CSV table of C-alpha atoms in Angstrom, one decimal:
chain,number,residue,atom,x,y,z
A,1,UNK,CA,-41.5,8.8,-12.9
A,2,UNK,CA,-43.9,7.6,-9.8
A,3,UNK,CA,-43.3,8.1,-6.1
A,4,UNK,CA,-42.7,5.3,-4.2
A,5,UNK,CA,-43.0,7.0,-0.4
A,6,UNK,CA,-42.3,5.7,2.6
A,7,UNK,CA,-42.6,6.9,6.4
A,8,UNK,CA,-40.2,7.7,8.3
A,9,UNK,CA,-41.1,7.7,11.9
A,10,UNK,CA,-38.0,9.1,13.7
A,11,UNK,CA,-36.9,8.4,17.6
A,12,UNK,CA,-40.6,8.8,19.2
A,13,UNK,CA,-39.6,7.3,22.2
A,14,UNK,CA,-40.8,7.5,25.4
A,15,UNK,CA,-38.0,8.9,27.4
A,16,UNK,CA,-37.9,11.6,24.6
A,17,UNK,CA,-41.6,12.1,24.5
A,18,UNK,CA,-41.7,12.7,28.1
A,19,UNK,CA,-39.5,16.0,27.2
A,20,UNK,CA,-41.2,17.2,23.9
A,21,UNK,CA,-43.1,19.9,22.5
A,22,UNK,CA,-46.4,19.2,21.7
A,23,UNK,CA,-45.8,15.0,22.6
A,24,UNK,CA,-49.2,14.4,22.1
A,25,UNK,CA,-50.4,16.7,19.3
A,26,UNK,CA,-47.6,15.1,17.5
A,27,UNK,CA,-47.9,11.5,18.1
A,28,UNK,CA,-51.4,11.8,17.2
A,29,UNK,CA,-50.4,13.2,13.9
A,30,UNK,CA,-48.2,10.6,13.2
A,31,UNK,CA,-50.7,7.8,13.9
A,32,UNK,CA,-52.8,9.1,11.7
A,33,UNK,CA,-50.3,9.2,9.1
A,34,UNK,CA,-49.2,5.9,9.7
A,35,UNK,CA,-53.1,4.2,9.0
A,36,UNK,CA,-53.0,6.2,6.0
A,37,UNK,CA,-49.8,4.7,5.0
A,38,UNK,CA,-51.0,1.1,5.8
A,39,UNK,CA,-54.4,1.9,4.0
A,40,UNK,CA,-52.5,2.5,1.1
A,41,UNK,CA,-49.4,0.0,1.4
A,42,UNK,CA,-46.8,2.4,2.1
A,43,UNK,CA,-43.7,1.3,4.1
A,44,UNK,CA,-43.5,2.3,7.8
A,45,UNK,CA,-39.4,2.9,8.6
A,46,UNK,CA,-39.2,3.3,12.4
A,47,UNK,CA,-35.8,4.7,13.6
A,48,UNK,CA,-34.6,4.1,17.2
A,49,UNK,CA,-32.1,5.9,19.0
A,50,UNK,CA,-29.9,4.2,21.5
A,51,UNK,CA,-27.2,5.9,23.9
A,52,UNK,CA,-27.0,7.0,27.4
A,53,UNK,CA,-30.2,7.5,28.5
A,54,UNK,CA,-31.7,5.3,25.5
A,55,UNK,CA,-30.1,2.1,26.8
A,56,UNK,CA,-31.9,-0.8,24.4
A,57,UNK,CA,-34.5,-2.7,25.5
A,58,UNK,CA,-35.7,-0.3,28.7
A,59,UNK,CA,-39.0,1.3,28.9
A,60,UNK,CA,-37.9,4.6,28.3
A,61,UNK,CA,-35.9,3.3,24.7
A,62,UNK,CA,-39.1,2.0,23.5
A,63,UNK,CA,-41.3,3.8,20.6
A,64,UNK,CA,-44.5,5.4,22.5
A,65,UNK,CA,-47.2,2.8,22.4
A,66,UNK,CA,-49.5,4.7,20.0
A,67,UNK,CA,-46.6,4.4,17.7
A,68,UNK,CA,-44.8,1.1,18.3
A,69,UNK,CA,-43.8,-0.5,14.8
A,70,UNK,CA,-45.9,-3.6,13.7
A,71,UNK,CA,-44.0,-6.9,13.8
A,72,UNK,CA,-43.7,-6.5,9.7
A,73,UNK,CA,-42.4,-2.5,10.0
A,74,UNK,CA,-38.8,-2.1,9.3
A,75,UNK,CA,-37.1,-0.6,12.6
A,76,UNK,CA,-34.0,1.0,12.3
A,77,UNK,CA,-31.2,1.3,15.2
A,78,UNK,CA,-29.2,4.1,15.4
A,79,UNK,CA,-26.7,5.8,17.4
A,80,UNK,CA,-26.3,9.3,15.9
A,81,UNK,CA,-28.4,12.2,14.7
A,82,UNK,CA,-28.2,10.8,11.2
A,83,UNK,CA,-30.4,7.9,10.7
A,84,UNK,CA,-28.4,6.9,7.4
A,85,UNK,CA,-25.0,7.1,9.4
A,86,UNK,CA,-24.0,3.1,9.5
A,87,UNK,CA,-27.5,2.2,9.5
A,88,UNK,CA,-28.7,0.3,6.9
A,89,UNK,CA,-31.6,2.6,6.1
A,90,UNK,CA,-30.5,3.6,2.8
A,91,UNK,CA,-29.9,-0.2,1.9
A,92,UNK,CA,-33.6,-0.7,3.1
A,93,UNK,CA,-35.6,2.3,1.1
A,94,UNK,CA,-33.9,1.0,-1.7
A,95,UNK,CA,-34.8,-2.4,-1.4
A,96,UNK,CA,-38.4,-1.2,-0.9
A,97,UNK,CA,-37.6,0.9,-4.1
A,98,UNK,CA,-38.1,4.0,-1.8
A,99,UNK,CA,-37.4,7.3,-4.0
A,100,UNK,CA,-39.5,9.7,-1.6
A,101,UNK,CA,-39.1,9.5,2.4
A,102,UNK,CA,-42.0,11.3,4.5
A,103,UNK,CA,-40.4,12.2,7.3
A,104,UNK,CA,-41.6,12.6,10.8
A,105,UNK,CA,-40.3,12.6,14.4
A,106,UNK,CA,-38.4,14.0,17.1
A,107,UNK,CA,-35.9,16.4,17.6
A,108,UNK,CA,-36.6,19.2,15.0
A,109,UNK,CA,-33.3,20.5,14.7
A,110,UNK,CA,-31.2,17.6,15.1
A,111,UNK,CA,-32.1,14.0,14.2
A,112,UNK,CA,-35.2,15.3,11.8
A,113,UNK,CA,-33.2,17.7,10.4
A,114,UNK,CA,-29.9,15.3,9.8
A,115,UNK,CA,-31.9,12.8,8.5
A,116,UNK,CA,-33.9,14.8,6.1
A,117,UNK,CA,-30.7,15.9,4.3
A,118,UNK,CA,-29.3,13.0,4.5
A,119,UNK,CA,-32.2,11.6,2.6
A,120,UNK,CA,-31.7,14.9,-0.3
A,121,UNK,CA,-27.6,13.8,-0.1
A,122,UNK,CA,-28.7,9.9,-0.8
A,123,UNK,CA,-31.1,11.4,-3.7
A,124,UNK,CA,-34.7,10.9,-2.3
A,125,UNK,CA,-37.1,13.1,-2.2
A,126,UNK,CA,-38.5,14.4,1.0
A,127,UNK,CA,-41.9,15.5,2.5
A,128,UNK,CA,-41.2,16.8,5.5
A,129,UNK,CA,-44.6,17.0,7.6
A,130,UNK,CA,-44.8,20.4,9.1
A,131,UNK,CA,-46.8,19.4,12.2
A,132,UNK,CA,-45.4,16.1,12.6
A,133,UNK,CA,-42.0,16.7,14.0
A,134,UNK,CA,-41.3,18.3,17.5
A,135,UNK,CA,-38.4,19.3,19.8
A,136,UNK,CA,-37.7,19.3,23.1
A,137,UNK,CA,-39.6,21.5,25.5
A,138,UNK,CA,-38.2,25.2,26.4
A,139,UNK,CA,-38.2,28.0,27.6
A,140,UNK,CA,-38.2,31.2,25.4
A,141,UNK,CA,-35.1,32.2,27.1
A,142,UNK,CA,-31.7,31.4,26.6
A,143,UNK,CA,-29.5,30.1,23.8
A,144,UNK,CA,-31.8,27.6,22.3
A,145,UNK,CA,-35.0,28.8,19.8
A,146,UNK,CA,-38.4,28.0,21.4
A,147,UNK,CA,-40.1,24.9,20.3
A,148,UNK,CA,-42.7,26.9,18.3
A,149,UNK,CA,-39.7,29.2,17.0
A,150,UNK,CA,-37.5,26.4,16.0
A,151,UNK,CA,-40.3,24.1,14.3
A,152,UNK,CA,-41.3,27.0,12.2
A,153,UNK,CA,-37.7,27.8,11.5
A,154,UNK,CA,-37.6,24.5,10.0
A,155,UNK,CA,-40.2,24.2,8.0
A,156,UNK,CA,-39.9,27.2,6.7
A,157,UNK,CA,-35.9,26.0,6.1
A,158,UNK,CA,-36.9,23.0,3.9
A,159,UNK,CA,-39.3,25.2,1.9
A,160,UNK,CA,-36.5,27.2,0.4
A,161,UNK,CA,-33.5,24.8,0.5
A,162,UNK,CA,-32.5,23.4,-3.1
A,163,UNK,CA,-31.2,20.0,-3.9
A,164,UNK,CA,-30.5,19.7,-7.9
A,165,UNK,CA,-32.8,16.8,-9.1
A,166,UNK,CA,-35.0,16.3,-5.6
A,167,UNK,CA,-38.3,17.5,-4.9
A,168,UNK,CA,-38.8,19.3,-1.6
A,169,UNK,CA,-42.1,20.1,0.4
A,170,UNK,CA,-43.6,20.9,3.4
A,171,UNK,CA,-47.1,19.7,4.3
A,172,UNK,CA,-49.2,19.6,6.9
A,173,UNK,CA,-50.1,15.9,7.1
A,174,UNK,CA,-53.6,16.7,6.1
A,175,UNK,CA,-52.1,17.4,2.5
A,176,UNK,CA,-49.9,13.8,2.4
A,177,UNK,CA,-51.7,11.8,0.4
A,178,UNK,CA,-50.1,8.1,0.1
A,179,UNK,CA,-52.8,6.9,-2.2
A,180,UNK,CA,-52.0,9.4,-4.8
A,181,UNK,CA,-48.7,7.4,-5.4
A,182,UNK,CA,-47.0,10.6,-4.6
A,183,UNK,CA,-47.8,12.4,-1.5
A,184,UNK,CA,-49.8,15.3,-2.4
């Protein structure tokens, strides 16, 4: 059966992108991956975070400008980690007739991560671009992983995590190929 992909482009906001890991390596990457998707007519899902701190409609809410959603692009509010969690984002990718999400965004270990499973638990597949998703910038000290430590932990995660039925990869975005049909 074909892939139908779409992109997801998750909380690369500015407030958030003033505190990554690599903000501009990785919004870079994702802008490139976003022509390619509109080069080859893939859907662009934008998901927003909004909270304390993320207060809708304030500069610091907003996607970074080298990533702000076309007025067509499907945007996505939400208000936890989980961009499925009483969002209507499954409703949408299956509208689209989404059955592999490309995801990309910010934070590695919590709203990348929780949506990526999500997507497995709502049976798409996933891409999950290995240089397009970043954390929050850190020491190497402390409780938390560094950002390098805790990207690669990741990535390497998804590489060897099983989901009966779903197709799971890692790819640096060089390797997603949207024209393909299937993204690599």
């Amino acid at each position: 059966m074909p892939h139908t992909s779409a992109l997801l482009v998750i909380d690369m906001q500015n407030t958030l992108m003033a505190i990554a890991h690599r903000a501009t390596e990785t919004v870079t990457v994702i802008a490139g991956l976003r022509e390619r998707a509109k080069a080859a007519g893939v859907p662009i899902v934008t998901i927003q975070h909004r909270g304390d701190g993320l207060e809708a409609g304030t500069e610091g809410w907003r996607i970074a400008p080298a990533l702000a959603p076309a007025d067509d692009e499907t945007v996505i509010h939400k208000t936890t980690v989980d961009g499925f969690l009483d969002t209507d984002l499954d409703k949408t990718l299956k509208t689209l007739g989404v059955t592999e999400v490309v995801v990309t965004g910010f934070a590695t270990e919590m709203c990348v991560d929780t949506t990526a499973r999500q997507a497995l638990s709502h049976r798409y597949d996933l891409v999950l671009v290995a240089d397009g998703h970043t954390t929050s910038a850190r020491p190497d000290t402390g409780e938390l992983a560094s950002p390098e430590r805790s990207i690669a932990h990741h990535n390497e995660l998804f590489r060897h995590i099983g989901y009966p039925g779903r197709s799971i990869r890692v790819l640096p975005a060089s390797e997603v190929d949207f024209a393909a049909g299937r993204s690599a």
